[in-house]
Each structure stands twice: as C-alpha cells, then as structure tokens.
Coordinates of C-alpha atoms in Angstrom, one line a residue:
X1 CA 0.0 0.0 0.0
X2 CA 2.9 2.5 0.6
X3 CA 4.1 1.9 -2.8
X4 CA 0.5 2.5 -4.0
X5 CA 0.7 5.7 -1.8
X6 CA 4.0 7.1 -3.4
X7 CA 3.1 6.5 -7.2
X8 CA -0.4 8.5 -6.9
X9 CA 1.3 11.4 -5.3
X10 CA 4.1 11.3 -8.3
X11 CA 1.0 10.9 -10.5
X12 CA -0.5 13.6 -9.2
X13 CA 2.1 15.8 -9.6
X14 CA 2.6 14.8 -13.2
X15 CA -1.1 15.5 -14.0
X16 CA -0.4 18.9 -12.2
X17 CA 2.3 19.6 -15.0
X18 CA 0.7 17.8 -17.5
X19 CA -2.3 20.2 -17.2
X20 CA 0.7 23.4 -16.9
X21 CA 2.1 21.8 -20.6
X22 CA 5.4 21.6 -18.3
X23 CA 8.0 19.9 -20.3
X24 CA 9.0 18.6 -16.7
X25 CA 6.0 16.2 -16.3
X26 CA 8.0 13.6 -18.4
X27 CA 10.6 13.4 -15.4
X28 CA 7.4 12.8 -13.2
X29 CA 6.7 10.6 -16.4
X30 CA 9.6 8.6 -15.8
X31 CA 9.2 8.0 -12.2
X32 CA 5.8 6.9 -11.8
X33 CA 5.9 3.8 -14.0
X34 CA 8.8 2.6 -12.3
X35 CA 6.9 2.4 -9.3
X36 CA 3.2 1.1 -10.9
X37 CA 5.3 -1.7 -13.2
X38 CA 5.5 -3.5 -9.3
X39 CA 1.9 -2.4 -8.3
X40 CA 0.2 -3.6 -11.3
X41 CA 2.4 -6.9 -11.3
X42 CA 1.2 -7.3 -7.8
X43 CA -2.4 -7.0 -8.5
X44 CA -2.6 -9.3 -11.8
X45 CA -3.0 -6.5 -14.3
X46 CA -0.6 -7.6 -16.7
X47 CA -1.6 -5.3 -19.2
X48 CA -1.4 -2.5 -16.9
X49 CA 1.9 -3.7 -16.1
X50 CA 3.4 -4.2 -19.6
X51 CA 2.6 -0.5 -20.4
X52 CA 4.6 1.4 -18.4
X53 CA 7.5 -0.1 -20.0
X54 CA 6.0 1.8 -22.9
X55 CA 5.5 4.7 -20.7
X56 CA 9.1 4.8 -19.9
X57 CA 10.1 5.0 -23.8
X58 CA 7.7 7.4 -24.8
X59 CA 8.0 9.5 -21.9
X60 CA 12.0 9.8 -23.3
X61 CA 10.3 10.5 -26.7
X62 CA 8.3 13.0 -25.5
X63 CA 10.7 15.4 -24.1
X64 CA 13.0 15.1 -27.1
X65 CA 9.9 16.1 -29.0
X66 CA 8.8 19.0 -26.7
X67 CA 12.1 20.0 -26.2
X68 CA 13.6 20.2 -29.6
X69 CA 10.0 21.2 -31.3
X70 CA 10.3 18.5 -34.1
X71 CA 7.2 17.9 -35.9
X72 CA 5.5 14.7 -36.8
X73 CA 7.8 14.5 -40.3
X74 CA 10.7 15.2 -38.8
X75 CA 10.9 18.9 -39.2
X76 CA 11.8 21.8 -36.8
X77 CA 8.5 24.1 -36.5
X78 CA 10.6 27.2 -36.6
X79 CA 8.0 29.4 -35.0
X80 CA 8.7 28.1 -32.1
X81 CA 11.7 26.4 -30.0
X82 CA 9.7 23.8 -28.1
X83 CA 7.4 21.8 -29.7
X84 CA 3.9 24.0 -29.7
X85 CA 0.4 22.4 -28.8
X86 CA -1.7 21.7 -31.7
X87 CA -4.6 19.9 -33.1
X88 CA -4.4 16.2 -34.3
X89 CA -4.2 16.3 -38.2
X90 CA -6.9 14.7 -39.8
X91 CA -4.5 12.4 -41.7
X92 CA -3.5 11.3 -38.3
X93 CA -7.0 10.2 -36.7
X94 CA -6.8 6.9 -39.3
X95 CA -3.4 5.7 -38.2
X96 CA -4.4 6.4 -34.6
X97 CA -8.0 4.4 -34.8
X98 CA -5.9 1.3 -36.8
X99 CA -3.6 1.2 -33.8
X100 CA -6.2 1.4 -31.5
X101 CA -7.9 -1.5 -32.8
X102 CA -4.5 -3.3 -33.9
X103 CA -3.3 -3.0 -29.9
X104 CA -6.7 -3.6 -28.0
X105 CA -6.9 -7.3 -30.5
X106 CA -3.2 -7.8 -29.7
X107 CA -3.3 -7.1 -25.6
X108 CA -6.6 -9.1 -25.5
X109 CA -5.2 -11.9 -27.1
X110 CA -1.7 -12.1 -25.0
X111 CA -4.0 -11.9 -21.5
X112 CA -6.3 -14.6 -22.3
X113 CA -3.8 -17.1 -24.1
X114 CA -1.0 -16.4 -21.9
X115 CA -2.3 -14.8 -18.0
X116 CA -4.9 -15.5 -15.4
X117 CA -6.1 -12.2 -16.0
X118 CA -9.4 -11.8 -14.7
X119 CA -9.9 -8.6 -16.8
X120 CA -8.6 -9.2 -19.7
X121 CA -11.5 -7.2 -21.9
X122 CA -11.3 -4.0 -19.4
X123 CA -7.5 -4.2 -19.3
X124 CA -6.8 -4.5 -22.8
X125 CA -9.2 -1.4 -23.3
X126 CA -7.4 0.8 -20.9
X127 CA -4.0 -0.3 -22.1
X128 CA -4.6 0.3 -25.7
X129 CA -6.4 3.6 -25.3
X130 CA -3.8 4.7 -23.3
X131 CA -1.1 3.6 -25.5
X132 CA -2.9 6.0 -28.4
X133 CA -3.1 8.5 -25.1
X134 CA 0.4 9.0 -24.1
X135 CA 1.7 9.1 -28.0
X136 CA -0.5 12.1 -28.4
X137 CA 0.2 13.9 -25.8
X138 CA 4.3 13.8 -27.3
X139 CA 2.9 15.2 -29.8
X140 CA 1.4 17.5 -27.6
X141 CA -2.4 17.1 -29.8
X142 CA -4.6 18.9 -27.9
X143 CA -7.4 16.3 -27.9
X144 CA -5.1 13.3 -26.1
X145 CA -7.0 15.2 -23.2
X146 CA -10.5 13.5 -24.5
X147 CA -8.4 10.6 -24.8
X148 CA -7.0 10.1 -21.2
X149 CA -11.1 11.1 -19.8
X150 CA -12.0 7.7 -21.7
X151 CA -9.4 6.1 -19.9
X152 CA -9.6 7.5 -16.8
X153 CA -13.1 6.3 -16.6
X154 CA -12.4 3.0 -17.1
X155 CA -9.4 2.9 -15.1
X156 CA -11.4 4.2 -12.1
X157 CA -13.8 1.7 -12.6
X158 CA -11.3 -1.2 -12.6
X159 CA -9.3 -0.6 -10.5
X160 CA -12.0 -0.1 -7.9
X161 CA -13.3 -4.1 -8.7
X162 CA -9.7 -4.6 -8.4
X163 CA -9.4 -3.0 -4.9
X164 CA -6.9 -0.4 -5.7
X165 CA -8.7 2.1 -4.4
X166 CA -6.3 4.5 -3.5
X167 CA -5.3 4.4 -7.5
X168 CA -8.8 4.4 -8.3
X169 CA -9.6 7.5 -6.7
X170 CA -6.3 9.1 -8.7
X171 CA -7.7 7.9 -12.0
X172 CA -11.2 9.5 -10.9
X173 CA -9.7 12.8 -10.3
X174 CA -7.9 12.3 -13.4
X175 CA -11.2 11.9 -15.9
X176 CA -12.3 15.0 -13.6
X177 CA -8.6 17.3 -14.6
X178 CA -8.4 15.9 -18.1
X179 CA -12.0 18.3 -18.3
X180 CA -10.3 21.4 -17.1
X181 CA -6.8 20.5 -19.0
X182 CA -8.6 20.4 -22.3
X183 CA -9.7 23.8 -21.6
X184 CA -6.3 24.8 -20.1
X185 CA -4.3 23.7 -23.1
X186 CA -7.0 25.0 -26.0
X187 CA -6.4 28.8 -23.9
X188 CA -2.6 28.6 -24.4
X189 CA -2.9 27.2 -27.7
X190 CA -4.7 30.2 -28.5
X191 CA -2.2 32.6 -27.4
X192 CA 0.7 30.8 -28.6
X193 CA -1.1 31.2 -32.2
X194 CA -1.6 34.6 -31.6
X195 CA 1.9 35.2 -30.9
X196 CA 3.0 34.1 -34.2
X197 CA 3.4 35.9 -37.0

C-alpha cells in the first residue's frame, strides 16, 4: 500500500504539469511507471503492467519532442523552440483508430492465451487507449486530453473491482482534470497562435 501511496502522489504531480504543458512532467513521467510496473504486477494487471515499460520509452520521446519542437515528419516548426500544442491532423486520426484496434486485439489476445487475467477485456481497453493517449500527448495534440477522460473512466472503474482504491480514486480525479486540462491547453494554444506571425 505505501508503494500505492507514493506512485499517486508522483502521478499527481505529473497531472499537475501535465495540465501546466510543463516539459517537466516527463521526469514525473519517468518516475511513476517505475513504481506502478510493481503495483500492477502485484495485483494481476498484466496489461497494466506491460505498459509502463511503454510509458518509460515514450516519456523519453516525449521530451526530445517538446524539447527540440520537431514535428511529426521530422521537421523543426521554426515558430517556435519547443514543440507547440496543436490539433491532431486529420490524416493522423486513421493511423491512430488502426492502432487502437491493432493494440486492444493484440493485448486481448496475449492476456487470455498467456495470463490468469481476470480482466482481460477492461484491461486491454485501458491499455490500448492509453497507448494512443500518451503518443499524443508527445505530440502535444490537444485532444489526447479526451483521450485520457476515456481512460480514466475506465481505469477508475477497474481498479476499484480490483481493490486499488487509492489508485482508483487518482484515475477519478484524473477523468475530472483531463475536463479542465482540455480547456487549459486550447487557452494557451490560442495565445501561442496569436503570438505568431
């Protein structure tokens, strides 16, 4: 349970800079799936577990990508040093829904051939979604924010049958944030925009 304890407290200070668009949340980013990759082993959700090894790549890719401002083709926006926030292209919502779908089949199918997952549907859901989530938000698309409320949701909801309340009640304030964060980040997208030229 202390372990439980210490990753929602790093989670919610990474939602607190995730809402700020602090390039810092990655660090936070970092941190707290070291910590859940033991919770989530502990509790049986595999899924769960297996993505925060994910988390710990992409959060690397994600401050590169803030930090240096490189676009989804490879090339510097040169309005602006750090990477700005944006909405998704619509070429990209395609390639995001195929790996949706191509990750929520795959995760489904490694839990119930090879784990006693109980959850495997639920878990699976979460895990993909969030997968699609957290590659978003390195590329800092303003609706990964709809995104992680789907998520969060769910998550609540699971881990609460699960009896991880403690995380539960973090993913519940989360779907609650991710509300006011979508606000938060269209209001500075909107001034960075009108601070270009």
């Amino acid at each position: 349970m202390t372990l439980e304890i210490l990753g929602t407290a790093v989670g919610i200070i990474y939602l607190w800079l995730e809402y700020r668009a602090s390039i810092y949340l990655w660090i936070a980013g970092i941190i707290m799936p070291a910590i859940y990759i033991f919770i989530y082993y502990d509790a049986g959700l595999y899924a769960d577990f297996g993505i925060n090894i994910y988390y710990l790549l992409i959060a690397l890719y994600g401050w590169v990508a803030w930090k240096t401002g490189f676009t989804l083709t490879g090339k510097k926006d040169e309005r602006s040093r750090e990477l700005p926030i944006s909405n998704a292209p619509k070429s990209v919502w395609p390639k995001i829904a195929v790996a949706y779908i191509a990750a929520q089949l795959f995760i489904t199918w490694i839990l119930v051939e090879y784990t006693d997952s109980t959850v495997p549907i639920a878990d699976s859901f979460t895990t993909a979604l969030s997968i699609v989530g957290m590659w978003m938000l390195a590329r800092k698309y303003i609706e990964q924010w709809w995104v992680w409320c789907i998520v969060d949701i769910a998550s609540a909801a699971l881990y609460v049958y699960k009896g991880l309340y403690f995380t539960a009640v973090l993913y519940a304030v989360y779907a609650i944030i991710a509300i006011f964060g979508y606000r938060k980040w269209k209001n500075m997208m909107q001034h960075e925009q009108q601070r270009l030229p």
